[in-house]
Structures are given as structure tokens and as C-alpha cells.
Amino acid sequence: VEETYIMVKPDGVQRGLVGEIISRFEKKGFKLTGLKLFQCPKDLAEEHYKDLKGKSFFPKLIDYITSGPVVCMAWEGIGVVASARKVIGATNPLNAEPGTIRGDLAVQTGRNVVHGSDSPENGKREIGKISAFLFSFLFSGIGYKNFCLSEELMILK
Ligand code: GTP
Ligand code: MG
């Protein structure tokens, strides 16, 4: 099953938006498979955003992400990576549609409250990196059934 790495950034945590953000992914029908509040160290933040190394805003981005605790999450579902990015909205919140997280809750690119992986490969890679750092934050064992992901939702009896 496809999985994506979602991270509530420090501004989202400080503004008390964690519940709101989780709620939007839950209501959409994705399955939460891992969650942890943690302080992202500088080297992990640099690794996470390594594709942006060299951009003029990179140092500011690393300062932002490491400025306070973040909530890291793994979510799974069919097409979850692209769909989660739609739920999140455009990078610049002023361009993000109303109804998206950034469109409703943010105004600045440098304070856009949440991250979502941009491809299934990066989803797996990012979850792997954070998991290794945290000695796993994924829910293991027998797991649980999420009826939103199942056609059993349609069985009415
Ligand atoms: P993420 O989900 O966080 O990866 O955002 P994204 O995929 O929508 O955008 P991208 O990966 O291109 O950039 C990563 C993050 O860097 C953005 O979410 C912003 O927080 C930050 N960023 C991108 N462009 C700018 C910029 O021009 N100025 C500033 N200050 N920050 C930027
Ligand atoms: Mg990105």
C-alpha cells in the first residue's frame, strides 16, 4: 500500500493546529500508521530537504524546521501521496485554494504549517529516515482495520 510522510511543522504545533491537520487526513479516509512529536535535529532536517540545498532560502528553511517540535506521521492508502498534497495545497499559502490546509490556515511560504512527500519513493524514503532516527515510530503488530479504505464501507447490513 502507498504511504506518505506528513509532518506538522513547528508553526503548526505552536499555533495549536495539530488536531485540525490530523482531522483533515482522517476525514478524507486515510489510515494513520505512525505518529510522534519530536525535535528535528539540524542534520536530519538537511537530509529531509536535501533536494533544496543550494536554494537561497535553504538556511532559513532549516532554522524554521528545527525551531521547535514537529509532529511526524505516516499515512497510508491508495493514491495517498498525491491526494495528501491536494489536501495540503500549494507551497505558497496565498496560492493555495480555500479548503486546503495551507489555503485555510497559512499566509507565508516560510510558515506553511505542514509537509507532505512529493512521490511514493520519497514517502518511503522519508518514513525510513525518520523511523531510523526515532527507532521506529510506526504502529507495528497486528495493525488495525480502517473501514474508510475498504469497500466494506459499502456493506450496509
Ligand atoms: P514541503 O511539503 O514542505 O516539502 O513543501 P512543498 O513540497 O510544497 O515545497 P518544496 O518542497 O518546494 O519546499 C519545501 C519547503 O521549503 C516549503 O514548504 C517552504 O516551507 C520552504 N520554501 C520553499 N520555497 C521557499 C521560498 O521561496 N522562501 C521560503 N522562505 N521558504 C520556501
Ligand atoms: Mg516538497
mmCIF file of N, CA and C in Angstrom, residues 51-147:
data_model
loop_
_atom_site.group_PDB
_atom_site.id
_atom_site.type_symbol
_atom_site.label_atom_id
_atom_site.label_comp_id
_atom_site.label_asym_id
_atom_site.label_seq_id
_atom_site.Cartn_x
_atom_site.Cartn_y
_atom_site.Cartn_z
ATOM 1 N N ASP A 51 17.129 18.048 -1.474
ATOM 2 C CA ASP A 51 16.909 18.490 -2.856
ATOM 3 C C ASP A 51 16.916 20.013 -2.979
ATOM 4 N N LEU A 52 16.735 20.710 -1.861
ATOM 5 C CA LEU A 52 16.660 22.183 -1.897
ATOM 6 C C LEU A 52 17.966 22.841 -1.454
ATOM 7 N N LYS A 53 18.961 21.999 -1.142
ATOM 8 C CA LYS A 53 20.274 22.528 -0.747
ATOM 9 C C LYS A 53 20.780 23.419 -1.893
ATOM 10 N N GLY A 54 21.288 24.582 -1.592
ATOM 11 C CA GLY A 54 21.743 25.491 -2.652
ATOM 12 C C GLY A 54 20.754 26.611 -2.926
ATOM 13 N N LYS A 55 19.482 26.400 -2.575
ATOM 14 C CA LYS A 55 18.493 27.485 -2.717
ATOM 15 C C LYS A 55 18.804 28.580 -1.689
ATOM 16 N N SER A 56 18.484 29.823 -2.066
ATOM 17 C CA SER A 56 18.809 30.942 -1.176
ATOM 18 C C SER A 56 18.083 30.832 0.171
ATOM 19 N N PHE A 57 16.891 30.230 0.171
ATOM 20 C CA PHE A 57 16.108 30.144 1.406
ATOM 21 C C PHE A 57 16.452 28.913 2.249
ATOM 22 N N PHE A 58 17.397 28.075 1.784
ATOM 23 C CA PHE A 58 17.687 26.821 2.486
ATOM 24 C C PHE A 58 18.067 27.010 3.963
ATOM 25 N N PRO A 59 18.998 27.939 4.286
ATOM 26 C CA PRO A 59 19.328 28.132 5.716
ATOM 27 C C PRO A 59 18.114 28.544 6.546
ATOM 28 N N LYS A 60 17.271 29.424 5.976
ATOM 29 C CA LYS A 60 16.050 29.849 6.682
ATOM 30 C C LYS A 60 15.092 28.672 6.878
ATOM 31 N N LEU A 61 15.017 27.819 5.864
ATOM 32 C CA LEU A 61 14.144 26.638 5.935
ATOM 33 C C LEU A 61 14.595 25.695 7.056
ATOM 34 N N ILE A 62 15.908 25.488 7.164
ATOM 35 C CA ILE A 62 16.427 24.595 8.208
ATOM 36 C C ILE A 62 16.204 25.208 9.598
ATOM 37 N N ASP A 63 16.411 26.519 9.724
ATOM 38 C CA ASP A 63 16.128 27.211 11.001
ATOM 39 C C ASP A 63 14.662 27.035 11.393
ATOM 40 N N TYR A 64 13.789 27.180 10.405
ATOM 41 C CA TYR A 64 12.333 27.052 10.621
ATOM 42 C C TYR A 64 11.979 25.644 11.122
ATOM 43 N N ILE A 65 12.439 24.644 10.400
ATOM 44 C CA ILE A 65 12.045 23.259 10.721
ATOM 45 C C ILE A 65 12.616 22.804 12.057
ATOM 46 N N THR A 66 13.777 23.371 12.441
ATOM 47 C CA THR A 66 14.417 22.953 13.698
ATOM 48 C C THR A 66 14.073 23.903 14.855
ATOM 49 N N SER A 67 13.134 24.838 14.635
ATOM 50 C CA SER A 67 12.871 25.878 15.642
ATOM 51 C C SER A 67 11.988 25.411 16.799
ATOM 52 N N GLY A 68 11.405 24.236 16.699
ATOM 53 C CA GLY A 68 10.538 23.717 17.757
ATOM 54 C C GLY A 68 10.083 22.325 17.376
ATOM 55 N N PRO A 69 9.320 21.695 18.263
ATOM 56 C CA PRO A 69 8.893 20.330 17.960
ATOM 57 C C PRO A 69 7.994 20.242 16.725
ATOM 58 N N VAL A 70 8.102 19.137 16.039
ATOM 59 C CA VAL A 70 7.245 18.829 14.891
ATOM 60 C C VAL A 70 6.494 17.533 15.205
ATOM 61 N N VAL A 71 5.390 17.326 14.509
ATOM 62 C CA VAL A 71 4.684 16.043 14.634
ATOM 63 C C VAL A 71 4.862 15.285 13.325
ATOM 64 N N CYS A 72 5.553 14.145 13.397
ATOM 65 C CA CYS A 72 5.750 13.345 12.197
ATOM 66 C C CYS A 72 4.713 12.228 12.174
ATOM 67 N N MET A 73 4.230 11.974 10.980
ATOM 68 C CA MET A 73 3.187 10.963 10.819
ATOM 69 C C MET A 73 3.405 10.170 9.550
ATOM 70 N N ALA A 74 2.968 8.913 9.577
ATOM 71 C CA ALA A 74 2.885 8.105 8.370
ATOM 72 C C ALA A 74 1.412 7.811 8.121
ATOM 73 N N TRP A 75 0.993 8.005 6.882
ATOM 74 C CA TRP A 75 -0.391 7.734 6.483
ATOM 75 C C TRP A 75 -0.356 6.824 5.276
ATOM 76 N N GLU A 76 -1.310 5.895 5.197
ATOM 77 C CA GLU A 76 -1.335 5.024 4.028
ATOM 78 C C GLU A 76 -2.701 5.008 3.360
ATOM 79 N N GLY A 77 -2.700 4.578 2.104
ATOM 80 C CA GLY A 77 -3.935 4.485 1.333
ATOM 81 C C GLY A 77 -3.625 4.516 -0.147
ATOM 82 N N ILE A 78 -4.601 4.127 -0.936
ATOM 83 C CA ILE A 78 -4.429 4.150 -2.392
ATOM 84 C C ILE A 78 -4.301 5.609 -2.831
ATOM 85 N N GLY A 79 -3.212 5.916 -3.546
ATOM 86 C CA GLY A 79 -3.026 7.277 -4.063
ATOM 87 C C GLY A 79 -2.803 8.321 -2.993
ATOM 88 N N VAL A 80 -2.354 7.889 -1.809
ATOM 89 C CA VAL A 80 -2.289 8.810 -0.667
ATOM 90 C C VAL A 80 -1.300 9.962 -0.884
ATOM 91 N N VAL A 81 -0.218 9.726 -1.636
ATOM 92 C CA VAL A 81 0.807 10.766 -1.788
ATOM 93 C C VAL A 81 0.243 11.981 -2.521
ATOM 94 N N ALA A 82 -0.307 11.763 -3.706
ATOM 95 C CA ALA A 82 -0.841 12.882 -4.494
ATOM 96 C C ALA A 82 -2.068 13.478 -3.810
ATOM 97 N N SER A 83 -2.899 12.618 -3.250
ATOM 98 C CA SER A 83 -4.118 13.110 -2.608
ATOM 99 C C SER A 83 -3.793 13.971 -1.390
ATOM 100 N N ALA A 84 -2.812 13.547 -0.588
ATOM 101 C CA ALA A 84 -2.423 14.331 0.590
ATOM 102 C C ALA A 84 -1.895 15.700 0.163
ATOM 103 N N ARG A 85 -1.191 15.756 -0.966
ATOM 104 C CA ARG A 85 -0.677 17.055 -1.438
ATOM 105 C C ARG A 85 -1.822 17.967 -1.857
ATOM 106 N N LYS A 86 -2.901 17.368 -2.358
ATOM 107 C CA LYS A 86 -4.085 18.189 -2.673
ATOM 108 C C LYS A 86 -4.746 18.696 -1.398
ATOM 109 N N VAL A 87 -4.817 17.833 -0.392
ATOM 110 C CA VAL A 87 -5.394 18.237 0.898
ATOM 111 C C VAL A 87 -4.549 19.366 1.501
ATOM 112 N N ILE A 88 -3.228 19.304 1.325
ATOM 113 C CA ILE A 88 -2.311 20.312 1.876
ATOM 114 C C ILE A 88 -2.396 21.630 1.102
ATOM 115 N N GLY A 89 -2.423 21.559 -0.228
ATOM 116 C CA GLY A 89 -2.493 22.774 -1.050
ATOM 117 C C GLY A 89 -1.123 23.266 -1.490
ATOM 118 N N ALA A 90 -1.129 24.336 -2.288
ATOM 119 C CA ALA A 90 0.097 24.854 -2.906
ATOM 120 C C ALA A 90 1.123 25.313 -1.866
ATOM 121 N N THR A 91 2.401 25.261 -2.268
ATOM 122 C CA THR A 91 3.516 25.623 -1.377
ATOM 123 C C THR A 91 3.341 27.025 -0.793
ATOM 124 N N ASN A 92 3.010 27.994 -1.660
ATOM 125 C CA ASN A 92 2.737 29.359 -1.182
ATOM 126 C C ASN A 92 1.262 29.435 -0.757
ATOM 127 N N PRO A 93 1.008 29.599 0.534
ATOM 128 C CA PRO A 93 -0.374 29.582 1.029
ATOM 129 C C PRO A 93 -1.279 30.605 0.364
ATOM 130 N N LEU A 94 -0.682 31.689 -0.170
ATOM 131 C CA LEU A 94 -1.511 32.691 -0.861
ATOM 132 C C LEU A 94 -2.015 32.164 -2.201
ATOM 133 N N ASN A 95 -1.353 31.131 -2.727
ATOM 134 C CA ASN A 95 -1.820 30.483 -3.960
ATOM 135 C C ASN A 95 -2.638 29.224 -3.689
ATOM 136 N N ALA A 96 -2.705 28.808 -2.439
ATOM 137 C CA ALA A 96 -3.405 27.560 -2.090
ATOM 138 C C ALA A 96 -4.912 27.803 -2.069
ATOM 139 N N GLU A 97 -5.654 26.875 -2.638
ATOM 140 C CA GLU A 97 -7.116 27.012 -2.717
ATOM 141 C C GLU A 97 -7.739 26.991 -1.324
ATOM 142 N N PRO A 98 -8.800 27.766 -1.136
ATOM 143 C CA PRO A 98 -9.594 27.605 0.089
ATOM 144 C C PRO A 98 -10.057 26.142 0.182
ATOM 145 N N GLY A 99 -10.097 25.624 1.378
ATOM 146 C CA GLY A 99 -10.460 24.216 1.554
ATOM 147 C C GLY A 99 -9.242 23.335 1.742
ATOM 148 N N THR A 100 -8.067 23.845 1.325
ATOM 149 C CA THR A 100 -6.833 23.120 1.606
ATOM 150 C C THR A 100 -6.280 23.595 2.955
ATOM 151 N N ILE A 101 -5.390 22.806 3.531
ATOM 152 C CA ILE A 101 -4.816 23.168 4.834
ATOM 153 C C ILE A 101 -4.096 24.516 4.741
ATOM 154 N N ARG A 102 -3.208 24.636 3.761
ATOM 155 C CA ARG A 102 -2.460 25.899 3.637
ATOM 156 C C ARG A 102 -3.369 27.044 3.197
ATOM 157 N N GLY A 103 -4.332 26.756 2.344
ATOM 158 C CA GLY A 103 -5.268 27.780 1.882
ATOM 159 C C GLY A 103 -6.116 28.336 3.016
ATOM 160 N N ASP A 104 -6.419 27.492 3.973
ATOM 161 C CA ASP A 104 -7.281 27.913 5.086
ATOM 162 C C ASP A 104 -6.500 28.431 6.289
ATOM 163 N N LEU A 105 -5.267 27.960 6.478
ATOM 164 C CA LEU A 105 -4.611 28.164 7.771
ATOM 165 C C LEU A 105 -3.278 28.894 7.725
ATOM 166 N N ALA A 106 -2.828 29.324 6.543
ATOM 167 C CA ALA A 106 -1.495 29.926 6.473
ATOM 168 C C ALA A 106 -1.443 31.056 5.453
ATOM 169 N N VAL A 107 -0.432 31.905 5.570
ATOM 170 C CA VAL A 107 -0.251 33.022 4.633
ATOM 171 C C VAL A 107 1.154 33.129 4.032
ATOM 172 N N GLN A 108 2.136 32.464 4.643
ATOM 173 C CA GLN A 108 3.516 32.626 4.169
ATOM 174 C C GLN A 108 4.142 31.294 3.765
ATOM 175 N N THR A 109 4.886 31.307 2.647
ATOM 176 C CA THR A 109 5.603 30.101 2.196
ATOM 177 C C THR A 109 6.537 29.602 3.284
ATOM 178 N N GLY A 110 7.189 30.531 3.963
ATOM 179 C CA GLY A 110 8.151 30.167 5.008
ATOM 180 C C GLY A 110 7.502 29.764 6.327
ATOM 181 N N ARG A 111 6.170 29.735 6.364
ATOM 182 C CA ARG A 111 5.419 29.295 7.561
ATOM 183 C C ARG A 111 4.165 28.558 7.090
ATOM 184 N N ASN A 112 4.378 27.498 6.307
ATOM 185 C CA ASN A 112 3.220 26.865 5.662
ATOM 186 C C ASN A 112 2.728 25.585 6.349
ATOM 187 N N VAL A 113 2.964 25.498 7.607
ATOM 188 C CA VAL A 113 2.387 24.579 8.620
ATOM 189 C C VAL A 113 2.514 23.062 8.437
ATOM 190 N N VAL A 114 2.697 22.594 7.220
ATOM 191 C CA VAL A 114 2.714 21.132 7.065
ATOM 192 C C VAL A 114 3.532 20.708 5.846
ATOM 193 N N HIS A 115 4.144 19.545 5.967
ATOM 194 C CA HIS A 115 4.879 18.923 4.850
ATOM 195 C C HIS A 115 4.184 17.652 4.405
ATOM 196 N N GLY A 116 4.230 17.386 3.099
ATOM 197 C CA GLY A 116 3.808 16.080 2.573
ATOM 198 C C GLY A 116 4.765 15.605 1.499
ATOM 199 N N SER A 117 5.086 14.319 1.488
ATOM 200 C CA SER A 117 6.007 13.755 0.488
ATOM 201 C C SER A 117 5.502 14.040 -0.926
ATOM 202 N N ASP A 118 6.466 14.199 -1.875
ATOM 203 C CA ASP A 118 6.058 14.552 -3.241
ATOM 204 C C ASP A 118 6.037 13.375 -4.215
ATOM 205 N N SER A 119 6.407 12.174 -3.742
ATOM 206 C CA SER A 119 6.319 10.976 -4.591
ATOM 207 C C SER A 119 6.272 9.754 -3.672
ATOM 208 N N PRO A 120 5.729 8.629 -4.169
ATOM 209 C CA PRO A 120 5.713 7.404 -3.346
ATOM 210 C C PRO A 120 7.122 6.987 -2.906
ATOM 211 N N GLU A 121 8.122 7.172 -3.799
ATOM 212 C CA GLU A 121 9.509 6.813 -3.453
ATOM 213 C C GLU A 121 9.987 7.676 -2.292
ATOM 214 N N ASN A 122 9.729 8.985 -2.381
ATOM 215 C CA ASN A 122 10.141 9.878 -1.294
ATOM 216 C C ASN A 122 9.350 9.606 -0.023
ATOM 217 N N GLY A 123 8.095 9.202 -0.151
ATOM 218 C CA GLY A 123 7.304 8.817 1.025
ATOM 219 C C GLY A 123 8.001 7.702 1.789
ATOM 220 N N LYS A 124 8.366 6.651 1.084
ATOM 221 C CA LYS A 124 9.056 5.510 1.708
ATOM 222 C C LYS A 124 10.400 5.941 2.287
ATOM 223 N N ARG A 125 11.143 6.739 1.516
ATOM 224 C CA ARG A 125 12.472 7.174 1.943
ATOM 225 C C ARG A 125 12.381 8.038 3.207
ATOM 226 N N GLU A 126 11.460 9.002 3.207
ATOM 227 C CA GLU A 126 11.335 9.916 4.349
ATOM 228 C C GLU A 126 10.870 9.173 5.602
ATOM 229 N N ILE A 127 9.894 8.281 5.456
ATOM 230 C CA ILE A 127 9.428 7.490 6.605
ATOM 231 C C ILE A 127 10.574 6.621 7.126
ATOM 232 N N GLY A 128 11.357 6.060 6.201
ATOM 233 C CA GLY A 128 12.512 5.240 6.599
ATOM 234 C C GLY A 128 13.528 6.032 7.406
ATOM 235 N N LYS A 129 13.836 7.247 6.963
ATOM 236 C CA LYS A 129 14.831 8.089 7.649
ATOM 237 C C LYS A 129 14.361 8.483 9.055
ATOM 238 N N ILE A 130 13.113 8.932 9.151
ATOM 239 C CA ILE A 130 12.598 9.358 10.455
ATOM 240 C C ILE A 130 12.483 8.152 11.384
ATOM 241 N N SER A 131 12.036 7.038 10.814
ATOM 242 C CA SER A 131 11.910 5.803 11.596
ATOM 243 C C SER A 131 13.257 5.381 12.180
ATOM 244 N N ALA A 132 14.297 5.480 11.354
ATOM 245 C CA ALA A 132 15.631 5.082 11.822
ATOM 246 C C ALA A 132 16.077 6.011 12.949
ATOM 247 N N PHE A 133 15.811 7.324 12.777
ATOM 248 C CA PHE A 133 16.204 8.295 13.805
ATOM 249 C C PHE A 133 15.458 8.049 15.111
ATOM 250 N N LEU A 134 14.180 7.725 15.021
ATOM 251 C CA LEU A 134 13.334 7.565 16.218
ATOM 252 C C LEU A 134 13.273 6.116 16.712
ATOM 253 N N PHE A 135 14.086 5.249 16.131
ATOM 254 C CA PHE A 135 13.979 3.816 16.418
ATOM 255 C C PHE A 135 12.547 3.356 16.181
ATOM 256 N N SER A 136 12.011 3.770 15.053
ATOM 257 C CA SER A 136 10.659 3.474 14.557
ATOM 258 C C SER A 136 9.568 4.231 15.298
ATOM 259 N N PHE A 137 8.692 4.808 14.548
ATOM 260 C CA PHE A 137 7.511 5.423 15.139
ATOM 261 C C PHE A 137 6.255 4.814 14.532
ATOM 262 N N LEU A 138 6.465 3.744 13.760
ATOM 263 C CA LEU A 138 5.333 3.126 13.070
ATOM 264 C C LEU A 138 4.608 2.161 13.984
ATOM 265 N N PHE A 139 3.288 2.093 13.826
ATOM 266 C CA PHE A 139 2.479 1.160 14.593
ATOM 267 C C PHE A 139 2.731 -0.233 14.037
ATOM 268 N N SER A 140 3.239 -1.100 14.889
ATOM 269 C CA SER A 140 3.541 -2.453 14.414
ATOM 270 C C SER A 140 2.633 -3.453 15.124
ATOM 271 N N GLY A 141 2.829 -4.695 14.869
ATOM 272 C CA GLY A 141 1.970 -5.716 15.457
ATOM 273 C C GLY A 141 0.875 -6.086 14.478
ATOM 274 N N ILE A 142 -0.317 -6.337 14.995
ATOM 275 C CA ILE A 142 -1.377 -6.833 14.107
ATOM 276 C C ILE A 142 -1.998 -5.716 13.273
ATOM 277 N N GLY A 143 -1.731 -4.449 13.631
ATOM 278 C CA GLY A 143 -2.330 -3.355 12.876
ATOM 279 C C GLY A 143 -3.815 -3.236 13.181
ATOM 280 N N TYR A 144 -4.517 -2.468 12.416
ATOM 281 C CA TYR A 144 -5.950 -2.309 12.633
ATOM 282 C C TYR A 144 -6.642 -2.045 11.314
ATOM 283 N N LYS A 145 -7.926 -2.288 11.304
ATOM 284 C CA LYS A 145 -8.699 -2.125 10.078
ATOM 285 C C LYS A 145 -9.208 -0.690 9.986
ATOM 286 N N ASN A 146 -9.047 -0.101 8.815
ATOM 287 C CA ASN A 146 -9.602 1.234 8.573
ATOM 288 C C ASN A 146 -10.701 1.080 7.540
ATOM 289 N N PHE A 147 -11.938 1.243 7.969
ATOM 290 C CA PHE A 147 -13.066 0.974 7.078
ATOM 291 C C PHE A 147 -13.164 1.980 5.939
#
